[in-house]
Amino acid sequence: MRRADRLFRIVQHLRGGRLITAAELARRLEVSTRTVYRDVADLIGSGVPIEGEAGIGYVMRQGYELPPLMFTSDEIVALVAGARLLRAWGGTAMAAAAEEALVKIGEVLPEAARARADRVQVHAVGMGQMSPELRDRLDRLERACNANIRLTLAYVDEEGRATERPVRPLALFFWGKVWTLLAWCELREDFRTFRIDRIRGHAEGERFRPERDKSAAAFYERERCLGRLKPPG
């Protein structure tokens, strides 16, 4: 869990004026009590009216509300449109998370901003091209990119040839109807992109240590300099 999310949840748990111990907060957040002590101290330092102390518990004074999120009209359109695009073209977990995030944002938006979000007329239709299997694979590949997990891809290229590729997954690209995986191919010893719909399966291996010259940032810089960042055929 990101620290910002954890701080938000601590404030939510303390709302209502009930005394809650650090141990109980730690249990709910699945962190150590030491982490809770540090987070509460930071919240108090930022002006959140929390009272109490370690070993006794914490309580937040009545009447405190989180400051409203302030988005421009264009930002609201971007958030709603982005969530709808992920719902149509993203992985199963991505789509669910986008919808949940949008609900949470809607709960704290001022009334006028919430009404603007409801009026957004930007929609995305997947036309059945994102099968459940493809959505689940996309989620698994995203997690592998995030966790630096080596993969062995069972891949079919443009000519229909089946190969196995040991890779370091680095990032995912969406080209409009087509997702690709950017990876460092340990067979070719170079960057390669793989269409997700041509991956027939993959096996997870050990974690790899990120290296600067084999990173997504290195790929972006090389392609930017060469002026050839474009979707594969």
JSON list of C-alpha atoms in Angstrom, two decimals:
[
{"chain": "A", "resi": 1, "resn": "MET", "atom": "CA", "xyz": [0.00, 0.00, 0.00]},
{"chain": "A", "resi": 2, "resn": "ARG", "atom": "CA", "xyz": [1.31, 3.45, -0.88]},
{"chain": "A", "resi": 3, "resn": "ARG", "atom": "CA", "xyz": [2.05, 5.73, 2.05]},
{"chain": "A", "resi": 4, "resn": "ALA", "atom": "CA", "xyz": [-0.40, 8.37, 0.80]},
{"chain": "A", "resi": 5, "resn": "ASP", "atom": "CA", "xyz": [-3.17, 5.74, 0.72]},
{"chain": "A", "resi": 6, "resn": "ARG", "atom": "CA", "xyz": [-2.23, 4.59, 4.22]},
{"chain": "A", "resi": 7, "resn": "LEU", "atom": "CA", "xyz": [-2.39, 8.13, 5.63]},
{"chain": "A", "resi": 8, "resn": "PHE", "atom": "CA", "xyz": [-5.80, 8.64, 4.03]},
{"chain": "A", "resi": 9, "resn": "ARG", "atom": "CA", "xyz": [-7.08, 5.40, 5.57]},
{"chain": "A", "resi": 10, "resn": "ILE", "atom": "CA", "xyz": [-5.78, 6.35, 9.03]},
{"chain": "A", "resi": 11, "resn": "VAL", "atom": "CA", "xyz": [-7.79, 9.57, 8.87]},
{"chain": "A", "resi": 12, "resn": "GLN", "atom": "CA", "xyz": [-10.85, 7.62, 7.73]},
{"chain": "A", "resi": 13, "resn": "HIS", "atom": "CA", "xyz": [-10.52, 5.13, 10.61]},
{"chain": "A", "resi": 14, "resn": "LEU", "atom": "CA", "xyz": [-10.19, 7.94, 13.16]},
{"chain": "A", "resi": 15, "resn": "ARG", "atom": "CA", "xyz": [-13.24, 9.85, 11.96]},
{"chain": "A", "resi": 16, "resn": "GLY", "atom": "CA", "xyz": [-16.20, 9.67, 14.32]},
{"chain": "A", "resi": 17, "resn": "GLY", "atom": "CA", "xyz": [-14.47, 10.50, 17.59]},
{"chain": "A", "resi": 18, "resn": "ARG", "atom": "CA", "xyz": [-13.74, 6.93, 18.74]},
{"chain": "A", "resi": 19, "resn": "LEU", "atom": "CA", "xyz": [-10.51, 6.00, 20.46]},
{"chain": "A", "resi": 20, "resn": "ILE", "atom": "CA", "xyz": [-8.47, 3.51, 18.42]},
{"chain": "A", "resi": 21, "resn": "THR", "atom": "CA", "xyz": [-5.18, 2.01, 19.52]},
{"chain": "A", "resi": 22, "resn": "ALA", "atom": "CA", "xyz": [-2.08, 1.92, 17.33]},
{"chain": "A", "resi": 23, "resn": "ALA", "atom": "CA", "xyz": [-2.19, -1.87, 17.50]},
{"chain": "A", "resi": 24, "resn": "GLU", "atom": "CA", "xyz": [-5.72, -1.91, 16.05]},
{"chain": "A", "resi": 25, "resn": "LEU", "atom": "CA", "xyz": [-4.75, 0.53, 13.28]},
{"chain": "A", "resi": 26, "resn": "ALA", "atom": "CA", "xyz": [-1.72, -1.62, 12.50]},
{"chain": "A", "resi": 27, "resn": "ARG", "atom": "CA", "xyz": [-3.94, -4.69, 12.24]},
{"chain": "A", "resi": 28, "resn": "ARG", "atom": "CA", "xyz": [-6.39, -3.00, 9.89]},
{"chain": "A", "resi": 29, "resn": "LEU", "atom": "CA", "xyz": [-3.64, -1.55, 7.70]},
{"chain": "A", "resi": 30, "resn": "GLU", "atom": "CA", "xyz": [-1.43, -4.66, 7.85]},
{"chain": "A", "resi": 31, "resn": "VAL", "atom": "CA", "xyz": [1.64, -2.71, 8.96]},
{"chain": "A", "resi": 32, "resn": "SER", "atom": "CA", "xyz": [3.75, -2.50, 12.13]},
{"chain": "A", "resi": 33, "resn": "THR", "atom": "CA", "xyz": [2.76, -0.35, 15.11]},
{"chain": "A", "resi": 34, "resn": "ARG", "atom": "CA", "xyz": [6.00, 1.58, 14.60]},
{"chain": "A", "resi": 35, "resn": "THR", "atom": "CA", "xyz": [4.76, 2.56, 11.12]},
{"chain": "A", "resi": 36, "resn": "VAL", "atom": "CA", "xyz": [1.46, 3.72, 12.63]},
{"chain": "A", "resi": 37, "resn": "TYR", "atom": "CA", "xyz": [3.28, 5.83, 15.25]},
{"chain": "A", "resi": 38, "resn": "ARG", "atom": "CA", "xyz": [5.34, 7.49, 12.52]},
{"chain": "A", "resi": 39, "resn": "ASP", "atom": "CA", "xyz": [2.34, 8.10, 10.25]},
{"chain": "A", "resi": 40, "resn": "VAL", "atom": "CA", "xyz": [0.21, 9.57, 13.04]},
{"chain": "A", "resi": 41, "resn": "ALA", "atom": "CA", "xyz": [3.06, 11.88, 14.03]},
{"chain": "A", "resi": 42, "resn": "ASP", "atom": "CA", "xyz": [3.33, 13.09, 10.43]},
{"chain": "A", "resi": 43, "resn": "LEU", "atom": "CA", "xyz": [-0.44, 13.68, 10.25]},
{"chain": "A", "resi": 44, "resn": "ILE", "atom": "CA", "xyz": [-0.37, 15.69, 13.48]},
{"chain": "A", "resi": 45, "resn": "GLY", "atom": "CA", "xyz": [2.57, 17.69, 12.14]},
{"chain": "A", "resi": 46, "resn": "SER", "atom": "CA", "xyz": [0.60, 18.52, 9.00]},
{"chain": "A", "resi": 47, "resn": "GLY", "atom": "CA", "xyz": [-2.30, 19.92, 11.02]},
{"chain": "A", "resi": 48, "resn": "VAL", "atom": "CA", "xyz": [-4.71, 17.00, 11.33]},
{"chain": "A", "resi": 49, "resn": "PRO", "atom": "CA", "xyz": [-6.34, 17.35, 14.82]},
{"chain": "A", "resi": 50, "resn": "ILE", "atom": "CA", "xyz": [-5.44, 13.91, 16.24]},
{"chain": "A", "resi": 51, "resn": "GLU", "atom": "CA", "xyz": [-5.09, 13.55, 20.00]},
{"chain": "A", "resi": 52, "resn": "GLY", "atom": "CA", "xyz": [-3.65, 10.70, 22.06]},
{"chain": "A", "resi": 53, "resn": "GLU", "atom": "CA", "xyz": [-0.36, 8.94, 22.51]},
{"chain": "A", "resi": 54, "resn": "ALA", "atom": "CA", "xyz": [1.40, 5.64, 22.02]},
{"chain": "A", "resi": 55, "resn": "GLY", "atom": "CA", "xyz": [0.16, 2.89, 24.33]},
{"chain": "A", "resi": 56, "resn": "ILE", "atom": "CA", "xyz": [-3.22, 4.54, 24.92]},
{"chain": "A", "resi": 57, "resn": "GLY", "atom": "CA", "xyz": [-4.77, 5.24, 21.55]},
{"chain": "A", "resi": 58, "resn": "TYR", "atom": "CA", "xyz": [-5.72, 8.02, 19.20]},
{"chain": "A", "resi": 59, "resn": "VAL", "atom": "CA", "xyz": [-8.86, 10.03, 18.54]},
{"chain": "A", "resi": 60, "resn": "MET", "atom": "CA", "xyz": [-9.62, 12.79, 16.04]},
{"chain": "A", "resi": 61, "resn": "ARG", "atom": "CA", "xyz": [-11.58, 15.84, 17.10]},
{"chain": "A", "resi": 62, "resn": "GLN", "atom": "CA", "xyz": [-15.11, 16.06, 15.73]},
{"chain": "A", "resi": 63, "resn": "GLY", "atom": "CA", "xyz": [-15.75, 18.24, 12.71]},
{"chain": "A", "resi": 64, "resn": "TYR", "atom": "CA", "xyz": [-12.54, 17.59, 10.81]},
{"chain": "A", "resi": 65, "resn": "GLU", "atom": "CA", "xyz": [-12.99, 16.86, 7.13]},
{"chain": "A", "resi": 66, "resn": "LEU", "atom": "CA", "xyz": [-10.43, 16.13, 4.44]},
{"chain": "A", "resi": 67, "resn": "PRO", "atom": "CA", "xyz": [-10.00, 19.14, 2.14]},
{"chain": "A", "resi": 68, "resn": "PRO", "atom": "CA", "xyz": [-11.97, 18.66, -1.08]},
{"chain": "A", "resi": 69, "resn": "LEU", "atom": "CA", "xyz": [-10.09, 17.51, -4.16]},
{"chain": "A", "resi": 70, "resn": "MET", "atom": "CA", "xyz": [-9.94, 20.38, -6.61]},
{"chain": "A", "resi": 71, "resn": "PHE", "atom": "CA", "xyz": [-9.96, 19.41, -10.28]},
{"chain": "A", "resi": 72, "resn": "THR", "atom": "CA", "xyz": [-10.52, 21.58, -13.31]},
{"chain": "A", "resi": 73, "resn": "SER", "atom": "CA", "xyz": [-13.29, 20.67, -15.73]},
{"chain": "A", "resi": 74, "resn": "ASP", "atom": "CA", "xyz": [-10.73, 19.27, -18.18]},
{"chain": "A", "resi": 75, "resn": "GLU", "atom": "CA", "xyz": [-9.10, 17.17, -15.45]},
{"chain": "A", "resi": 76, "resn": "ILE", "atom": "CA", "xyz": [-12.46, 15.67, -14.52]},
{"chain": "A", "resi": 77, "resn": "VAL", "atom": "CA", "xyz": [-13.07, 14.74, -18.16]},
{"chain": "A", "resi": 78, "resn": "ALA", "atom": "CA", "xyz": [-9.63, 13.11, -18.33]},
{"chain": "A", "resi": 79, "resn": "LEU", "atom": "CA", "xyz": [-10.25, 11.06, -15.15]},
{"chain": "A", "resi": 80, "resn": "VAL", "atom": "CA", "xyz": [-13.65, 9.80, -16.25]},
{"chain": "A", "resi": 81, "resn": "ALA", "atom": "CA", "xyz": [-12.54, 9.10, -19.82]},
{"chain": "A", "resi": 82, "resn": "GLY", "atom": "CA", "xyz": [-9.44, 7.29, -18.57]},
{"chain": "A", "resi": 83, "resn": "ALA", "atom": "CA", "xyz": [-11.49, 5.06, -16.29]},
{"chain": "A", "resi": 84, "resn": "ARG", "atom": "CA", "xyz": [-13.87, 4.20, -19.12]},
{"chain": "A", "resi": 85, "resn": "LEU", "atom": "CA", "xyz": [-10.98, 3.39, -21.45]},
{"chain": "A", "resi": 86, "resn": "LEU", "atom": "CA", "xyz": [-9.49, 1.02, -18.89]},
{"chain": "A", "resi": 87, "resn": "ARG", "atom": "CA", "xyz": [-12.89, -0.57, -18.35]},
{"chain": "A", "resi": 88, "resn": "ALA", "atom": "CA", "xyz": [-13.12, -1.29, -22.09]},
{"chain": "A", "resi": 89, "resn": "TRP", "atom": "CA", "xyz": [-9.49, -2.08, -22.89]},
{"chain": "A", "resi": 90, "resn": "GLY", "atom": "CA", "xyz": [-7.65, -2.78, -19.64]},
{"chain": "A", "resi": 91, "resn": "GLY", "atom": "CA", "xyz": [-6.98, -5.84, -17.55]},
{"chain": "A", "resi": 92, "resn": "THR", "atom": "CA", "xyz": [-9.58, -7.18, -15.16]},
{"chain": "A", "resi": 93, "resn": "ALA", "atom": "CA", "xyz": [-7.89, -5.75, -12.07]},
{"chain": "A", "resi": 94, "resn": "MET", "atom": "CA", "xyz": [-7.04, -2.48, -13.85]},
{"chain": "A", "resi": 95, "resn": "ALA", "atom": "CA", "xyz": [-10.66, -1.90, -14.84]},
{"chain": "A", "resi": 96, "resn": "ALA", "atom": "CA", "xyz": [-11.96, -2.68, -11.35]},
{"chain": "A", "resi": 97, "resn": "ALA", "atom": "CA", "xyz": [-9.36, -0.42, -9.71]},
{"chain": "A", "resi": 98, "resn": "ALA", "atom": "CA", "xyz": [-10.14, 2.45, -12.08]},
{"chain": "A", "resi": 99, "resn": "GLU", "atom": "CA", "xyz": [-13.83, 2.22, -11.29]},
{"chain": "A", "resi": 100, "resn": "GLU", "atom": "CA", "xyz": [-13.18, 2.08, -7.54]},
{"chain": "A", "resi": 101, "resn": "ALA", "atom": "CA", "xyz": [-10.82, 5.06, -7.70]},
{"chain": "A", "resi": 102, "resn": "LEU", "atom": "CA", "xyz": [-13.44, 7.04, -9.60]},
{"chain": "A", "resi": 103, "resn": "VAL", "atom": "CA", "xyz": [-16.06, 6.22, -6.95]},
{"chain": "A", "resi": 104, "resn": "LYS", "atom": "CA", "xyz": [-13.71, 7.39, -4.18]},
{"chain": "A", "resi": 105, "resn": "ILE", "atom": "CA", "xyz": [-12.93, 10.62, -6.00]},
{"chain": "A", "resi": 106, "resn": "GLY", "atom": "CA", "xyz": [-16.64, 11.24, -6.58]},
{"chain": "A", "resi": 107, "resn": "GLU", "atom": "CA", "xyz": [-17.31, 10.88, -2.86]},
{"chain": "A", "resi": 108, "resn": "VAL", "atom": "CA", "xyz": [-15.06, 13.82, -1.96]},
{"chain": "A", "resi": 109, "resn": "LEU", "atom": "CA", "xyz": [-15.64, 16.10, -4.94]},
{"chain": "A", "resi": 110, "resn": "PRO", "atom": "CA", "xyz": [-17.69, 19.24, -4.37]},
{"chain": "A", "resi": 111, "resn": "GLU", "atom": "CA", "xyz": [-21.23, 18.94, -5.70]},
{"chain": "A", "resi": 112, "resn": "ALA", "atom": "CA", "xyz": [-20.61, 21.02, -8.84]},
{"chain": "A", "resi": 113, "resn": "ALA", "atom": "CA", "xyz": [-17.53, 18.99, -9.77]},
{"chain": "A", "resi": 114, "resn": "ARG", "atom": "CA", "xyz": [-19.37, 15.73, -9.14]},
{"chain": "A", "resi": 115, "resn": "ALA", "atom": "CA", "xyz": [-22.18, 16.88, -11.44]},
{"chain": "A", "resi": 116, "resn": "ARG", "atom": "CA", "xyz": [-19.59, 17.69, -14.14]},
{"chain": "A", "resi": 117, "resn": "ALA", "atom": "CA", "xyz": [-18.18, 14.16, -13.84]},
{"chain": "A", "resi": 118, "resn": "ASP", "atom": "CA", "xyz": [-21.67, 12.73, -14.35]},
{"chain": "A", "resi": 119, "resn": "ARG", "atom": "CA", "xyz": [-22.06, 14.74, -17.57]},
{"chain": "A", "resi": 120, "resn": "VAL", "atom": "CA", "xyz": [-18.87, 13.54, -19.28]},
{"chain": "A", "resi": 121, "resn": "GLN", "atom": "CA", "xyz": [-19.80, 12.25, -22.74]},
{"chain": "A", "resi": 122, "resn": "VAL", "atom": "CA", "xyz": [-16.58, 10.39, -23.55]},
{"chain": "A", "resi": 123, "resn": "HIS", "atom": "CA", "xyz": [-17.11, 6.64, -23.89]},
{"chain": "A", "resi": 124, "resn": "ALA", "atom": "CA", "xyz": [-15.07, 3.60, -24.91]},
{"chain": "A", "resi": 125, "resn": "VAL", "atom": "CA", "xyz": [-16.38, 0.35, -26.40]},
{"chain": "A", "resi": 126, "resn": "GLY", "atom": "CA", "xyz": [-14.24, -2.78, -26.48]},
{"chain": "A", "resi": 127, "resn": "MET", "atom": "CA", "xyz": [-16.35, -4.60, -29.12]},
{"chain": "A", "resi": 128, "resn": "GLY", "atom": "CA", "xyz": [-15.54, -7.93, -27.45]},
{"chain": "A", "resi": 129, "resn": "GLN", "atom": "CA", "xyz": [-11.85, -7.76, -28.44]},
{"chain": "A", "resi": 130, "resn": "MET", "atom": "CA", "xyz": [-10.63, -7.98, -24.83]},
{"chain": "A", "resi": 131, "resn": "SER", "atom": "CA", "xyz": [-11.41, -11.55, -23.83]},
{"chain": "A", "resi": 132, "resn": "PRO", "atom": "CA", "xyz": [-11.29, -12.54, -20.14]},
{"chain": "A", "resi": 133, "resn": "GLU", "atom": "CA", "xyz": [-8.10, -14.50, -20.85]},
{"chain": "A", "resi": 134, "resn": "LEU", "atom": "CA", "xyz": [-6.46, -11.48, -22.47]},
{"chain": "A", "resi": 135, "resn": "ARG", "atom": "CA", "xyz": [-7.53, -9.20, -19.63]},
{"chain": "A", "resi": 136, "resn": "ASP", "atom": "CA", "xyz": [-6.12, -11.58, -17.02]},
{"chain": "A", "resi": 137, "resn": "ARG", "atom": "CA", "xyz": [-2.84, -11.92, -18.95]},
{"chain": "A", "resi": 138, "resn": "LEU", "atom": "CA", "xyz": [-2.54, -8.14, -19.09]},
{"chain": "A", "resi": 139, "resn": "ASP", "atom": "CA", "xyz": [-2.91, -7.95, -15.31]},
{"chain": "A", "resi": 140, "resn": "ARG", "atom": "CA", "xyz": [-0.28, -10.65, -14.78]},
{"chain": "A", "resi": 141, "resn": "LEU", "atom": "CA", "xyz": [2.17, -8.94, -17.11]},
{"chain": "A", "resi": 142, "resn": "GLU", "atom": "CA", "xyz": [1.63, -5.61, -15.37]},
{"chain": "A", "resi": 143, "resn": "ARG", "atom": "CA", "xyz": [2.41, -7.22, -12.01]},
{"chain": "A", "resi": 144, "resn": "ALA", "atom": "CA", "xyz": [5.54, -8.83, -13.45]},
{"chain": "A", "resi": 145, "resn": "CYS", "atom": "CA", "xyz": [6.72, -5.44, -14.76]},
{"chain": "A", "resi": 146, "resn": "ASN", "atom": "CA", "xyz": [6.09, -3.85, -11.39]},
{"chain": "A", "resi": 147, "resn": "ALA", "atom": "CA", "xyz": [7.78, -6.64, -9.39]},
{"chain": "A", "resi": 148, "resn": "ASN", "atom": "CA", "xyz": [10.76, -7.16, -11.75]},
{"chain": "A", "resi": 149, "resn": "ILE", "atom": "CA", "xyz": [9.97, -10.84, -12.38]},
{"chain": "A", "resi": 150, "resn": "ARG", "atom": "CA", "xyz": [11.63, -12.65, -15.27]},
{"chain": "A", "resi": 151, "resn": "LEU", "atom": "CA", "xyz": [9.27, -14.31, -17.74]},
{"chain": "A", "resi": 152, "resn": "THR", "atom": "CA", "xyz": [9.55, -16.98, -20.39]},
{"chain": "A", "resi": 153, "resn": "LEU", "atom": "CA", "xyz": [7.06, -16.10, -23.11]},
{"chain": "A", "resi": 154, "resn": "ALA", "atom": "CA", "xyz": [5.44, -18.62, -25.44]},
{"chain": "A", "resi": 155, "resn": "TYR", "atom": "CA", "xyz": [5.10, -16.28, -28.42]},
{"chain": "A", "resi": 156, "resn": "VAL", "atom": "CA", "xyz": [3.81, -16.50, -31.98]},
{"chain": "A", "resi": 157, "resn": "ASP", "atom": "CA", "xyz": [5.30, -13.89, -34.31]},
{"chain": "A", "resi": 158, "resn": "GLU", "atom": "CA", "xyz": [3.75, -12.16, -37.33]},
{"chain": "A", "resi": 159, "resn": "GLU", "atom": "CA", "xyz": [4.67, -15.09, -39.59]},
{"chain": "A", "resi": 160, "resn": "GLY", "atom": "CA", "xyz": [3.03, -17.63, -37.28]},
{"chain": "A", "resi": 161, "resn": "ARG", "atom": "CA", "xyz": [6.31, -19.01, -35.93]},
{"chain": "A", "resi": 162, "resn": "ALA", "atom": "CA", "xyz": [6.23, -20.20, -32.32]},
{"chain": "A", "resi": 163, "resn": "THR", "atom": "CA", "xyz": [9.17, -19.26, -30.12]},
{"chain": "A", "resi": 164, "resn": "GLU", "atom": "CA", "xyz": [10.13, -19.09, -26.46]},
{"chain": "A", "resi": 165, "resn": "ARG", "atom": "CA", "xyz": [11.60, -15.84, -25.24]},
{"chain": "A", "resi": 166, "resn": "PRO", "atom": "CA", "xyz": [13.25, -15.33, -21.84]},
{"chain": "A", "resi": 167, "resn": "VAL", "atom": "CA", "xyz": [12.65, -11.66, -21.04]},
{"chain": "A", "resi": 168, "resn": "ARG", "atom": "CA", "xyz": [12.76, -8.96, -18.43]},
{"chain": "A", "resi": 169, "resn": "PRO", "atom": "CA", "xyz": [9.32, -7.26, -18.61]},
{"chain": "A", "resi": 170, "resn": "LEU", "atom": "CA", "xyz": [9.63, -3.48, -18.41]},
{"chain": "A", "resi": 171, "resn": "ALA", "atom": "CA", "xyz": [6.42, -1.71, -19.46]},
{"chain": "A", "resi": 172, "resn": "LEU", "atom": "CA", "xyz": [3.10, -2.00, -21.29]},
{"chain": "A", "resi": 173, "resn": "PHE", "atom": "CA", "xyz": [1.99, 0.12, -24.24]},
{"chain": "A", "resi": 174, "resn": "PHE", "atom": "CA", "xyz": [-1.55, 0.59, -25.56]},
{"chain": "A", "resi": 175, "resn": "TRP", "atom": "CA", "xyz": [-1.71, 1.49, -29.24]},
{"chain": "A", "resi": 176, "resn": "GLY", "atom": "CA", "xyz": [-5.47, 1.56, -29.68]},
{"chain": "A", "resi": 177, "resn": "LYS", "atom": "CA", "xyz": [-6.93, -1.97, -29.86]},
{"chain": "A", "resi": 178, "resn": "VAL", "atom": "CA", "xyz": [-3.46, -3.49, -29.37]},
{"chain": "A", "resi": 179, "resn": "TRP", "atom": "CA", "xyz": [-1.38, -3.84, -26.20]},
{"chain": "A", "resi": 180, "resn": "THR", "atom": "CA", "xyz": [2.33, -4.57, -26.37]},
{"chain": "A", "resi": 181, "resn": "LEU", "atom": "CA", "xyz": [4.87, -5.61, -23.76]},
{"chain": "A", "resi": 182, "resn": "LEU", "atom": "CA", "xyz": [8.21, -3.83, -23.77]},
{"chain": "A", "resi": 183, "resn": "ALA", "atom": "CA", "xyz": [10.92, -6.16, -22.52]},
{"chain": "A", "resi": 184, "resn": "TRP", "atom": "CA", "xyz": [14.63, -6.80, -22.52]},
{"chain": "A", "resi": 185, "resn": "CYS", "atom": "CA", "xyz": [15.02, -10.02, -24.49]},
{"chain": "A", "resi": 186, "resn": "GLU", "atom": "CA", "xyz": [17.78, -12.10, -22.93]},
{"chain": "A", "resi": 187, "resn": "LEU", "atom": "CA", "xyz": [17.92, -14.26, -26.06]},
{"chain": "A", "resi": 188, "resn": "ARG", "atom": "CA", "xyz": [18.53, -11.33, -28.43]},
{"chain": "A", "resi": 189, "resn": "GLU", "atom": "CA", "xyz": [20.27, -9.16, -25.81]},
{"chain": "A", "resi": 190, "resn": "ASP", "atom": "CA", "xyz": [18.24, -6.16, -26.88]},
{"chain": "A", "resi": 191, "resn": "PHE", "atom": "CA", "xyz": [14.90, -4.46, -26.34]},
{"chain": "A", "resi": 192, "resn": "ARG", "atom": "CA", "xyz": [11.90, -6.11, -27.96]},
{"chain": "A", "resi": 193, "resn": "THR", "atom": "CA", "xyz": [8.16, -5.44, -28.01]},
{"chain": "A", "resi": 194, "resn": "PHE", "atom": "CA", "xyz": [5.64, -8.30, -27.98]},
{"chain": "A", "resi": 195, "resn": "ARG", "atom": "CA", "xyz": [1.97, -8.07, -28.88]},
{"chain": "A", "resi": 196, "resn": "ILE", "atom": "CA", "xyz": [-0.07, -9.29, -25.92]},
{"chain": "A", "resi": 197, "resn": "ASP", "atom": "CA", "xyz": [-2.57, -11.06, -28.17]},
{"chain": "A", "resi": 198, "resn": "ARG", "atom": "CA", "xyz": [0.27, -13.15, -29.65]},
{"chain": "A", "resi": 199, "resn": "ILE", "atom": "CA", "xyz": [1.51, -14.37, -26.28]},
{"chain": "A", "resi": 200, "resn": "ARG", "atom": "CA", "xyz": [0.14, -17.88, -25.84]},
{"chain": "A", "resi": 201, "resn": "GLY", "atom": "CA", "xyz": [1.33, -18.25, -22.27]},
{"chain": "A", "resi": 202, "resn": "HIS", "atom": "CA", "xyz": [4.16, -17.35, -19.93]},
{"chain": "A", "resi": 203, "resn": "ALA", "atom": "CA", "xyz": [6.05, -18.81, -17.00]},
{"chain": "A", "resi": 204, "resn": "GLU", "atom": "CA", "xyz": [7.39, -16.70, -14.15]},
{"chain": "A", "resi": 205, "resn": "GLY", "atom": "CA", "xyz": [11.02, -16.99, -13.03]},
{"chain": "A", "resi": 206, "resn": "GLU", "atom": "CA", "xyz": [13.19, -15.26, -10.47]},
{"chain": "A", "resi": 207, "resn": "ARG", "atom": "CA", "xyz": [13.30, -11.57, -9.78]},
{"chain": "A", "resi": 208, "resn": "PHE", "atom": "CA", "xyz": [15.88, -9.54, -11.66]},
{"chain": "A", "resi": 209, "resn": "ARG", "atom": "CA", "xyz": [17.83, -6.55, -10.49]},
{"chain": "A", "resi": 210, "resn": "PRO", "atom": "CA", "xyz": [17.00, -3.47, -12.59]},
{"chain": "A", "resi": 211, "resn": "GLU", "atom": "CA", "xyz": [19.88, -2.17, -14.71]},
{"chain": "A", "resi": 212, "resn": "ARG", "atom": "CA", "xyz": [19.95, 1.33, -16.13]},
{"chain": "A", "resi": 213, "resn": "ASP", "atom": "CA", "xyz": [20.92, 0.32, -19.66]},
{"chain": "A", "resi": 214, "resn": "LYS", "atom": "CA", "xyz": [18.20, -2.36, -19.76]},
{"chain": "A", "resi": 215, "resn": "SER", "atom": "CA", "xyz": [15.36, -0.18, -18.46]},
{"chain": "A", "resi": 216, "resn": "ALA", "atom": "CA", "xyz": [12.24, 1.35, -19.97]},
{"chain": "A", "resi": 217, "resn": "ALA", "atom": "CA", "xyz": [13.85, 4.78, -19.55]},
{"chain": "A", "resi": 218, "resn": "ALA", "atom": "CA", "xyz": [16.84, 3.66, -21.64]},
{"chain": "A", "resi": 219, "resn": "PHE", "atom": "CA", "xyz": [14.50, 2.35, -24.33]},
{"chain": "A", "resi": 220, "resn": "TYR", "atom": "CA", "xyz": [12.51, 5.60, -24.43]},
{"chain": "A", "resi": 221, "resn": "GLU", "atom": "CA", "xyz": [15.68, 7.66, -24.75]},
{"chain": "A", "resi": 222, "resn": "ARG", "atom": "CA", "xyz": [17.06, 5.49, -27.56]},
{"chain": "A", "resi": 223, "resn": "GLU", "atom": "CA", "xyz": [13.80, 5.52, -29.51]},
{"chain": "A", "resi": 224, "resn": "ARG", "atom": "CA", "xyz": [13.37, 9.26, -28.97]},
{"chain": "A", "resi": 225, "resn": "CYS", "atom": "CA", "xyz": [16.81, 9.94, -30.37]},
{"chain": "A", "resi": 226, "resn": "LEU", "atom": "CA", "xyz": [16.17, 7.69, -33.38]},
{"chain": "A", "resi": 227, "resn": "GLY", "atom": "CA", "xyz": [12.63, 9.03, -33.91]},
{"chain": "A", "resi": 228, "resn": "ARG", "atom": "CA", "xyz": [11.15, 5.58, -34.31]},
{"chain": "A", "resi": 229, "resn": "LEU", "atom": "CA", "xyz": [8.84, 4.96, -31.35]},
{"chain": "A", "resi": 230, "resn": "LYS", "atom": "CA", "xyz": [5.93, 3.38, -33.22]},
{"chain": "A", "resi": 231, "resn": "PRO", "atom": "CA", "xyz": [3.72, 0.27, -32.90]},
{"chain": "A", "resi": 232, "resn": "PRO", "atom": "CA", "xyz": [5.09, -3.00, -34.28]},
{"chain": "A", "resi": 233, "resn": "GLY", "atom": "CA", "xyz": [3.59, -4.43, -37.46]}
]
